[in-house]
Amino acid sequence: MNKILVTRSSMPELDEYVEEIKDIWDTHWLTNMGIKHRKLESKLKEYLGVENVSLMTNGHLSLELGLQAMHLKGEVITTPFTFASTTHAIVRNGLIPVFCDINPDDFTIDVTKIESLITDKTCAILPVHVYGNICNVEEIERIAKKYDLKVIYDAAHSFGEKYKGIGIGSFGDASMFSFHATKVFNTIEGGCMCFHELSYEKELYKLKNFGIKNETVVDGVGSNAKMNEFQAAMGLCNLKHVNEEIQKRKSVVERYRTNFKGIEGIKLSPIQENVESNYAYFPIVVDEKVFGVTRNEIYAELKKHNIFARKYFYPLTNTFDCFNGEYDVNETPVALHISKRVLTLPLFADLSLREVDRICEIILKVREYNG
Ligand code: T4K
C-alpha cells in the first residue's frame, strides 16, 4: 500500500514551471534579487494584504533577521509549543526566550499569562499562529502598547489567512511566513517578513545580503538569505493555484471533522470566529483516559498501515537538549500536557476523501482492540 505522509508538497504542472524559468536561460540571472524575486514580492504584498514584504531564502532566516533588524536586547516572551525555528531565532540573536504557556483550546500563547512574565528586560513578544490558529491579536496589541514592546508573529503556518477581513501579516510590528515545501504555499524553501515600518525594508535588504550597503560600504553584520530565481519562479506558479489548493484542503478537513464528530476523547482544533482559514494542519489531541488509547499507540498503529502522522509539536522547545535544562517545563504545564497528546494527521490538497476515511477508521478501530 502507498505511503501516506503527513503532507505532500503542492507543485505546478511541470510545463508551467518550465515556461516560467525559460527566460532565466536568456538572462543568466539566477539570484541576488532578480526580476522574479521582485515580481513575487509585489504579488505577495497584494495576496497577503500587507504593506511591505521582504522575501528570504527560508522562513527561519526571515525570523532571525527580522529580530536582528529590530535591534532588540533582553527578553522575548514566546511559546514553547512550536517548531525549533521560533526559539532558535530568539537565542541566535543573543536574546533570552521567556516561555509563556498556551491556551488549551487553540494552542496559541495564553494572553492571560503574558503580563505576569513582563520584566524591565522584556523587549518583545513573539507569538505563533500555530497550525494556522490565530492568536488573540487584539489582546497582544493592547499589552504591547501598554508596555511599549515589539510584536513579531511567527506566522509560518498562516499563509493567506485573514482575521476580520485583514491579512494576518498586518498584525504586530512584523510577521514571518514560511514558504517551505511542506506549507500551504511553497517556493521549495522560502519565506518572508512582512512589516509596517519602512526603515525595516532597507535594513532587511541589507541583512539578507551580508550587511552590504553598496559596493564599498558594509555597515551591518548580515547573513546570506536571498531567495533565488528558481525559488521565486516556483512561487509565481504556485501562487496561481493556491486558492484552489486551499479549497481542496478545506474538503479534507471537513471530512476529518465529520468523521470525528461526537468521538469522545479526540479533541479537534476550534473553528475560529472571524478567521478565514488556510487549513494548514489537522491536529487531534487524544485524551487517553476517555478515548482508551494513547497518542503514541495511534501513531504506531497508523505507521503499521504505512500512514505517517507527526507529533508536531513534541517535544516542547523549552525541553530541547541544546538548552541543557535551562528552562523549567513545569512553567508551561498546558503546553506540556498538549504536546504529549497531540498528533497531526496527514493533510494535503490531493489527499482523497477515501484515504481520510481510512485514516479515521484505523484510529477508531485501535480503540476497539484496546478497549
Ligand atoms: N516557525 C514554525 C512555527 C514552523 O513550523 C517552521 C517550519 C518555521 C518557523 C521555519 O520555517 P522554514 O525555515 O522551514 O521555512 C517540517 C518543515 O521542514 C518545516 O518547514 C516546518 N516548520 C515543520 C513543521 O515541518 P520536518 O522536520 O517535519 O520535515 P520533514 O522533512 O520530516 O517533512 C515532513 C513531511 O513533509 C514529509 O514526511 C513529507 C513532506 N515533504 C517534505 C519535504 C522536505 C514533502 O512532501 N516534500 C518535501 O520536499 O519539518
Short mmCIF file of C-alpha atoms and ligand atoms in Angstrom, two decimals:
data_model
loop_
_atom_site.label_atom_id
_atom_site.label_comp_id
_atom_site.label_asym_id
_atom_site.label_seq_id
_atom_site.Cartn_x
_atom_site.Cartn_y
_atom_site.Cartn_z
CA MET A 1 0.00 0.00 0.00
CA ASN A 2 1.20 3.51 -0.82
CA LYS A 3 2.79 5.52 1.93
CA ILE A 4 0.75 8.47 3.17
CA LEU A 5 2.98 11.09 4.74
CA VAL A 6 1.85 13.95 6.95
CA THR A 7 1.89 16.24 3.95
CA ARG A 8 2.90 16.37 0.30
CA SER A 9 4.28 19.43 -1.45
CA SER A 10 1.98 21.22 -3.86
CA MET A 11 3.57 21.57 -7.28
CA PRO A 12 2.52 23.22 -10.52
CA GLU A 13 2.42 21.22 -13.76
CA LEU A 14 5.99 20.66 -14.96
CA ASP A 15 5.29 22.55 -18.23
CA GLU A 16 4.07 25.56 -16.30
CA TYR A 17 7.27 25.70 -14.26
CA VAL A 18 9.47 25.17 -17.33
CA GLU A 19 7.67 28.04 -19.06
CA GLU A 20 8.28 30.25 -16.01
CA ILE A 21 12.02 29.53 -15.82
CA LYS A 22 12.74 29.64 -19.58
CA ASP A 23 13.87 33.27 -19.64
CA ILE A 24 16.49 32.55 -17.00
CA TRP A 25 18.43 30.87 -19.82
CA ASP A 26 18.41 34.20 -21.70
CA THR A 27 19.24 36.46 -18.79
CA HIS A 28 21.63 34.17 -16.88
CA TRP A 29 20.31 35.96 -13.79
CA LEU A 30 19.98 33.29 -11.12
CA THR A 31 19.81 35.10 -7.80
CA ASN A 32 20.51 38.37 -5.88
CA MET A 33 17.07 39.97 -6.04
CA GLY A 34 16.32 39.34 -9.71
CA ILE A 35 13.22 40.05 -11.76
CA LYS A 36 11.26 37.05 -10.49
CA HIS A 37 12.17 37.88 -6.92
CA ARG A 38 10.79 41.40 -7.35
CA LYS A 39 7.68 40.18 -9.17
CA LEU A 40 6.88 37.64 -6.45
CA GLU A 41 7.43 40.23 -3.73
CA SER A 42 4.91 42.55 -5.31
CA LYS A 43 2.34 39.79 -5.96
CA LEU A 44 2.63 38.57 -2.37
CA LYS A 45 2.12 42.05 -0.99
CA GLU A 46 -1.21 42.08 -2.76
CA TYR A 47 -2.19 38.49 -1.95
CA LEU A 48 -1.30 38.74 1.73
CA GLY A 49 -2.84 42.20 2.07
CA VAL A 50 0.24 43.65 3.77
CA GLU A 51 2.18 46.90 3.42
CA ASN A 52 5.70 45.53 2.90
CA VAL A 53 7.26 42.17 2.12
CA SER A 54 10.90 41.13 2.22
CA LEU A 55 11.49 37.76 0.60
CA MET A 56 14.10 35.41 2.03
CA THR A 57 15.56 32.03 1.29
CA ASN A 58 13.55 30.42 4.09
CA GLY A 59 11.17 31.22 6.92
CA HIS A 60 13.72 30.73 9.66
CA LEU A 61 16.17 33.32 8.37
CA SER A 62 13.26 35.71 7.83
CA LEU A 63 12.51 35.46 11.54
CA GLU A 64 16.12 35.57 12.64
CA LEU A 65 16.93 38.62 10.52
CA GLY A 66 13.57 40.20 11.33
CA LEU A 67 14.55 40.16 15.01
CA GLN A 68 18.04 41.42 14.20
CA ALA A 69 16.60 44.33 12.20
CA MET A 70 14.76 45.49 15.31
CA HIS A 71 17.99 45.82 17.33
CA LEU A 72 16.44 44.18 20.37
CA LYS A 73 18.11 43.43 23.67
CA GLY A 74 16.89 41.37 26.62
CA GLU A 75 13.95 39.02 26.98
CA VAL A 76 11.38 37.89 24.44
CA ILE A 77 8.11 36.35 25.60
CA THR A 78 7.22 33.41 23.40
CA THR A 79 5.68 29.93 23.32
CA PRO A 80 7.43 26.57 23.56
CA PHE A 81 4.65 24.87 21.56
CA THR A 82 6.24 25.44 18.18
CA PHE A 83 8.90 24.29 15.74
CA ALA A 84 12.58 24.66 16.75
CA SER A 85 12.91 27.69 14.50
CA THR A 86 10.91 30.09 16.70
CA THR A 87 13.04 29.63 19.81
CA HIS A 88 16.30 29.32 17.89
CA ALA A 89 15.69 32.65 16.11
CA ILE A 90 15.48 34.31 19.54
CA VAL A 91 18.53 32.57 21.02
CA ARG A 92 20.67 33.04 17.90
CA ASN A 93 20.06 36.79 18.25
CA GLY A 94 21.53 36.75 21.76
CA LEU A 95 18.06 37.28 23.22
CA ILE A 96 16.54 35.35 26.11
CA PRO A 97 13.34 33.40 25.49
CA VAL A 98 10.80 33.60 28.30
CA PHE A 99 8.26 30.84 27.83
CA CYS A 100 4.60 31.59 28.29
CA ASP A 101 2.04 28.79 28.47
CA ILE A 102 -0.54 28.18 25.75
CA ASN A 103 -4.28 28.04 25.99
CA PRO A 104 -5.74 24.54 25.70
CA ASP A 105 -8.37 25.45 23.11
CA ASP A 106 -6.37 26.71 20.14
CA PHE A 107 -2.80 26.08 21.40
CA THR A 108 -1.70 29.71 20.86
CA ILE A 109 0.02 31.80 23.55
CA ASP A 110 -2.18 32.27 26.64
CA VAL A 111 -2.64 36.04 26.67
CA THR A 112 -3.83 36.00 30.29
CA LYS A 113 -0.34 34.88 31.32
CA ILE A 114 1.79 37.31 29.32
CA GLU A 115 1.68 40.30 31.65
CA SER A 116 2.98 38.38 34.67
CA LEU A 117 6.10 37.47 32.64
CA ILE A 118 6.98 41.05 31.72
CA THR A 119 10.07 42.46 33.44
CA ASP A 120 12.17 45.56 32.83
CA LYS A 121 14.25 43.44 30.45
CA THR A 122 11.33 42.44 28.21
CA CYS A 123 11.70 43.89 24.73
CA ALA A 124 9.27 41.90 22.59
CA ILE A 125 6.57 39.28 22.29
CA LEU A 126 6.96 36.52 19.71
CA PRO A 127 3.69 34.57 19.47
CA VAL A 128 2.99 31.79 16.95
CA HIS A 129 -0.20 31.32 14.92
CA VAL A 130 0.33 27.62 15.45
CA TYR A 131 -1.32 25.26 12.87
CA GLY A 132 -2.82 28.44 11.37
CA ASN A 133 -4.82 29.07 14.56
CA ILE A 134 -4.81 32.82 15.02
CA CYS A 135 -3.52 34.26 18.32
CA ASN A 136 -5.57 36.78 20.26
CA VAL A 137 -4.06 39.62 18.24
CA GLU A 138 -6.17 42.32 19.88
CA GLU A 139 -5.10 41.49 23.43
CA ILE A 140 -1.47 41.09 22.35
CA GLU A 141 -1.63 44.54 20.77
CA ARG A 142 -3.10 46.02 23.96
CA ILE A 143 -0.34 44.51 26.11
CA ALA A 144 2.41 45.54 23.69
CA LYS A 145 1.18 49.14 23.63
CA LYS A 146 0.86 49.29 27.41
CA TYR A 147 4.45 48.11 27.98
CA ASP A 148 5.98 49.51 24.79
CA LEU A 149 7.03 46.12 23.40
CA LYS A 150 7.62 45.00 19.84
CA VAL A 151 5.45 42.18 18.49
CA ILE A 152 6.82 39.78 15.89
CA TYR A 153 4.49 37.00 14.85
CA ASP A 154 5.70 33.62 13.73
CA ALA A 155 3.05 33.23 11.04
CA ALA A 156 4.86 30.30 9.37
CA HIS A 157 1.58 28.35 9.25
CA SER A 158 -0.76 31.21 8.35
CA PHE A 159 -0.20 31.93 4.70
CA GLY A 160 -3.18 33.77 3.23
CA GLU A 161 -5.24 33.82 6.40
CA LYS A 162 -7.36 36.79 7.36
CA TYR A 163 -8.74 37.99 10.65
CA LYS A 164 -11.82 40.20 10.40
CA GLY A 165 -11.01 40.57 6.71
CA ILE A 166 -7.47 41.84 7.39
CA GLY A 167 -4.40 39.96 6.14
CA ILE A 168 -2.89 38.22 9.16
CA GLY A 169 0.58 39.53 8.29
CA SER A 170 -0.61 43.06 9.09
CA PHE A 171 -0.79 42.48 12.83
CA GLY A 172 2.06 43.38 15.16
CA ASP A 173 5.25 45.12 14.01
CA ALA A 174 6.21 42.23 11.76
CA SER A 175 5.14 38.72 10.75
CA MET A 176 7.10 35.87 9.25
CA PHE A 177 5.59 33.46 6.72
CA SER A 178 7.28 30.22 5.71
CA PHE A 179 7.15 29.02 2.11
CA HIS A 180 8.80 25.68 2.86
CA ALA A 181 7.90 22.66 0.72
CA THR A 182 5.57 21.45 3.48
CA LYS A 183 3.50 24.62 3.65
CA VAL A 184 0.18 25.66 2.08
CA PHE A 185 2.17 27.81 -0.35
CA ASN A 186 5.74 26.91 -1.22
CA THR A 187 8.74 28.29 -3.06
CA ILE A 188 10.60 24.98 -2.41
CA GLU A 189 12.38 26.64 0.52
CA GLY A 190 11.46 30.21 1.22
CA GLY A 191 9.82 32.72 3.46
CA CYS A 192 9.27 36.38 4.05
CA MET A 193 8.98 39.08 6.63
CA CYS A 194 6.01 41.45 6.46
CA PHE A 195 6.25 44.72 8.30
CA HIS A 196 4.87 48.25 8.60
CA GLU A 197 7.87 50.44 9.35
CA LEU A 198 9.66 51.38 6.13
CA SER A 199 13.07 51.58 7.80
CA TYR A 200 12.97 47.76 8.12
CA GLU A 201 12.89 47.46 4.36
CA LYS A 202 16.43 48.77 3.87
CA GLU A 203 17.64 47.01 6.99
CA LEU A 204 16.29 43.63 5.89
CA TYR A 205 17.53 44.09 2.35
CA LYS A 206 20.97 44.67 3.76
CA LEU A 207 20.86 41.89 6.36
CA LYS A 208 19.88 39.26 3.81
CA ASN A 209 22.85 40.31 1.67
CA PHE A 210 25.78 40.19 4.14
CA GLY A 211 25.09 43.68 5.53
CA ILE A 212 26.31 45.24 2.28
CA LYS A 213 25.09 48.80 1.83
CA ASN A 214 26.75 49.45 -1.52
CA GLU A 215 29.83 48.37 -3.47
CA THR A 216 32.21 49.93 -1.00
CA VAL A 217 30.32 50.07 2.31
CA VAL A 218 29.41 47.14 4.55
CA ASP A 219 27.84 48.59 7.66
CA GLY A 220 25.93 45.59 9.00
CA VAL A 221 26.86 42.08 10.09
CA GLY A 222 24.38 40.36 7.85
CA SER A 223 23.73 36.88 6.58
CA ASN A 224 23.01 35.43 3.18
CA ALA A 225 19.27 34.86 2.98
CA LYS A 226 18.43 35.78 -0.58
CA MET A 227 15.69 33.91 -2.39
CA ASN A 228 16.95 32.72 -5.76
CA GLU A 229 15.12 33.00 -9.09
CA PHE A 230 14.17 29.30 -9.26
CA GLN A 231 12.50 29.56 -5.87
CA ALA A 232 10.72 32.73 -6.91
CA ALA A 233 9.59 31.05 -10.15
CA MET A 234 8.09 28.19 -8.13
CA GLY A 235 6.29 30.79 -6.02
CA LEU A 236 4.92 32.60 -9.07
CA CYS A 237 3.48 29.32 -10.37
CA ASN A 238 2.15 28.07 -7.04
CA LEU A 239 0.53 31.39 -6.23
CA LYS A 240 -1.75 31.00 -9.26
CA HIS A 241 -3.18 27.79 -7.77
CA VAL A 242 -3.10 28.49 -4.06
CA ASN A 243 -6.79 29.37 -3.68
CA GLU A 244 -7.78 26.14 -5.36
CA GLU A 245 -5.34 24.23 -3.12
CA ILE A 246 -6.86 25.80 -0.02
CA GLN A 247 -10.34 24.78 -1.17
CA LYS A 248 -9.18 21.19 -1.60
CA ARG A 249 -7.61 21.24 1.86
CA LYS A 250 -10.89 22.54 3.20
CA SER A 251 -12.77 19.45 1.97
CA VAL A 252 -10.17 17.18 3.55
CA VAL A 253 -10.51 19.00 6.87
CA GLU A 254 -14.30 18.93 6.70
CA ARG A 255 -14.24 15.18 6.11
CA TYR A 256 -11.98 14.66 9.14
CA ARG A 257 -14.31 16.82 11.21
CA THR A 258 -17.37 14.84 10.13
CA ASN A 259 -15.67 11.53 10.88
CA PHE A 260 -14.54 12.62 14.34
CA LYS A 261 -17.80 14.33 15.26
CA GLY A 262 -19.03 13.18 18.66
CA ILE A 263 -15.99 10.95 19.31
CA GLU A 264 -15.17 11.42 22.95
CA GLY A 265 -11.51 11.75 23.84
CA ILE A 266 -10.48 13.22 20.47
CA LYS A 267 -10.29 16.98 20.63
CA LEU A 268 -10.05 18.97 17.41
CA SER A 269 -8.78 22.48 16.74
CA PRO A 270 -11.57 25.04 17.05
CA ILE A 271 -13.19 26.77 14.09
CA GLN A 272 -12.16 30.31 14.99
CA GLU A 273 -14.60 33.17 14.66
CA ASN A 274 -13.76 35.90 12.13
CA VAL A 275 -10.88 33.86 10.71
CA GLU A 276 -10.53 32.92 7.07
CA SER A 277 -8.59 29.69 7.49
CA ASN A 278 -5.98 28.15 5.19
CA TYR A 279 -6.46 24.61 6.58
CA ALA A 280 -2.72 24.20 7.12
CA TYR A 281 -2.66 21.34 9.65
CA PHE A 282 -5.07 18.88 11.21
CA PRO A 283 -4.04 18.24 14.83
CA ILE A 284 -6.01 15.98 17.17
CA VAL A 285 -5.47 15.87 20.92
CA VAL A 286 -6.00 12.41 22.36
CA ASP A 287 -7.26 12.12 25.92
CA GLU A 288 -6.22 8.54 26.63
CA LYS A 289 -8.42 8.29 29.74
CA VAL A 290 -11.54 8.94 27.68
CA PHE A 291 -10.54 7.56 24.28
CA GLY A 292 -8.95 4.42 25.71
CA VAL A 293 -5.65 4.54 23.81
CA THR A 294 -2.75 6.95 23.80
CA ARG A 295 -1.49 9.31 21.10
CA ASN A 296 1.60 7.11 20.75
CA GLU A 297 -0.50 3.99 20.21
CA ILE A 298 -2.46 5.74 17.46
CA TYR A 299 0.78 6.98 15.88
CA ALA A 300 2.21 3.43 15.92
CA GLU A 301 -0.95 1.84 14.54
CA LEU A 302 -1.10 4.32 11.64
CA LYS A 303 2.56 3.58 10.92
CA LYS A 304 1.76 -0.14 10.62
CA HIS A 305 -0.61 0.86 7.82
CA ASN A 306 2.07 2.99 6.13
CA ILE A 307 0.46 6.22 7.34
CA PHE A 308 2.93 8.68 8.82
CA ALA A 309 1.28 11.17 11.14
CA ARG A 310 3.60 13.52 13.07
CA LYS A 311 3.82 14.65 16.68
CA TYR A 312 4.01 18.36 15.89
CA PHE A 313 4.93 19.89 18.39
CA TYR A 314 6.54 17.35 20.66
CA PRO A 315 8.92 17.81 22.37
CA LEU A 316 8.41 21.40 23.51
CA THR A 317 11.27 23.70 22.57
CA ASN A 318 11.94 24.54 26.25
CA THR A 319 12.94 20.89 26.80
CA PHE A 320 15.43 20.67 23.91
CA ASP A 321 18.78 19.05 24.78
CA CYS A 322 20.65 22.04 23.37
CA PHE A 323 19.34 24.17 26.25
CA ASN A 324 20.75 21.81 28.92
CA GLY A 325 17.78 22.09 31.26
CA GLU A 326 17.93 25.89 31.35
CA TYR A 327 14.15 26.29 31.24
CA ASP A 328 11.58 24.86 33.62
CA VAL A 329 8.99 22.98 31.60
CA ASN A 330 6.67 22.95 34.61
CA GLU A 331 6.11 26.64 33.98
CA THR A 332 4.21 25.73 30.80
CA PRO A 333 2.01 22.86 32.06
CA VAL A 334 -0.70 23.20 29.42
CA ALA A 335 1.82 23.11 26.60
CA LEU A 336 3.44 20.06 28.21
CA HIS A 337 0.08 18.28 28.52
CA ILE A 338 -0.91 19.02 24.90
CA SER A 339 2.50 18.15 23.45
CA LYS A 340 2.24 14.64 24.95
CA ARG A 341 -1.18 14.07 23.41
CA VAL A 342 -1.18 15.85 20.07
CA LEU A 343 -0.92 14.18 16.68
CA THR A 344 -1.08 15.95 13.33
CA LEU A 345 -2.81 13.81 10.76
CA PRO A 346 -1.99 13.73 7.03
CA LEU A 347 -3.33 16.77 5.21
CA PHE A 348 -2.62 17.97 1.70
CA ALA A 349 -4.68 19.14 -1.23
CA ASP A 350 -4.68 15.83 -3.10
CA LEU A 351 -5.38 13.58 -0.14
CA SER A 352 -8.52 11.71 -1.21
CA LEU A 353 -11.58 11.60 0.99
CA ARG A 354 -11.40 7.81 0.78
CA GLU A 355 -7.94 7.99 2.34
CA VAL A 356 -9.22 10.33 5.04
CA ASP A 357 -11.97 7.81 5.83
CA ARG A 358 -9.39 5.03 6.04
CA ILE A 359 -7.17 7.03 8.40
CA CYS A 360 -10.13 7.76 10.67
CA GLU A 361 -11.29 4.15 10.57
CA ILE A 362 -7.85 2.92 11.67
CA ILE A 363 -7.84 5.41 14.54
CA LEU A 364 -11.31 4.45 15.70
CA LYS A 365 -10.54 0.76 15.40
CA VAL A 366 -7.39 0.91 17.59
CA ARG A 367 -9.77 1.77 20.38
CA GLU A 368 -11.78 -1.37 19.72
CA TYR A 369 -8.76 -3.68 20.03
CA ASN A 370 -7.57 -1.91 23.13
CA GLY A 371 -10.94 -1.21 24.72
N1 T4K B 1 8.16 28.53 12.60
C1 T4K B 1 7.30 27.49 12.61
C2 T4K B 1 6.15 27.52 13.55
C3 T4K B 1 7.48 26.43 11.71
O1 T4K B 1 6.63 25.39 11.73
C4 T4K B 1 8.58 26.46 10.82
C5 T4K B 1 8.80 25.36 9.92
C6 T4K B 1 9.43 27.58 10.85
C7 T4K B 1 9.20 28.59 11.77
C8 T4K B 1 10.62 27.72 9.93
O2 T4K B 1 10.26 27.88 8.57
P1 T4K B 1 11.26 27.33 7.42
O3 T4K B 1 12.64 27.88 7.70
O4 T4K B 1 11.22 25.84 7.40
O5 T4K B 1 10.69 27.95 6.17
C9 T4K B 1 8.96 20.44 8.56
C10 T4K B 1 9.46 21.60 7.73
O6 T4K B 1 10.77 21.38 7.24
C11 T4K B 1 9.41 22.91 8.45
O7 T4K B 1 9.44 23.92 7.44
C12 T4K B 1 8.14 23.08 9.26
N2 T4K B 1 8.14 24.28 10.05
C13 T4K B 1 7.94 21.90 10.17
C14 T4K B 1 6.66 22.00 10.97
O8 T4K B 1 7.85 20.73 9.36
P2 T4K B 1 10.17 18.27 9.40
O9 T4K B 1 11.49 18.04 10.03
O10 T4K B 1 8.97 17.69 9.99
O11 T4K B 1 10.24 17.92 7.82
P3 T4K B 1 10.26 16.53 7.06
O12 T4K B 1 11.40 16.55 6.13
O13 T4K B 1 10.15 15.43 8.02
O14 T4K B 1 8.94 16.63 6.17
C15 T4K B 1 7.64 16.39 6.67
C16 T4K B 1 6.79 15.78 5.58
O15 T4K B 1 6.61 16.69 4.52
C17 T4K B 1 7.42 14.56 4.92
O16 T4K B 1 7.04 13.42 5.65
C18 T4K B 1 6.83 14.57 3.54
C19 T4K B 1 6.56 16.02 3.26
N3 T4K B 1 7.54 16.61 2.36
C20 T4K B 1 8.75 17.00 2.85
C21 T4K B 1 9.68 17.59 2.03
C22 T4K B 1 11.01 18.02 2.56
C23 T4K B 1 7.23 16.81 1.01
O17 T4K B 1 6.13 16.44 0.56
N4 T4K B 1 8.15 17.40 0.20
C24 T4K B 1 9.37 17.80 0.64
O18 T4K B 1 10.15 18.35 -0.14
O19 T4K B 1 9.99 19.88 9.32
#
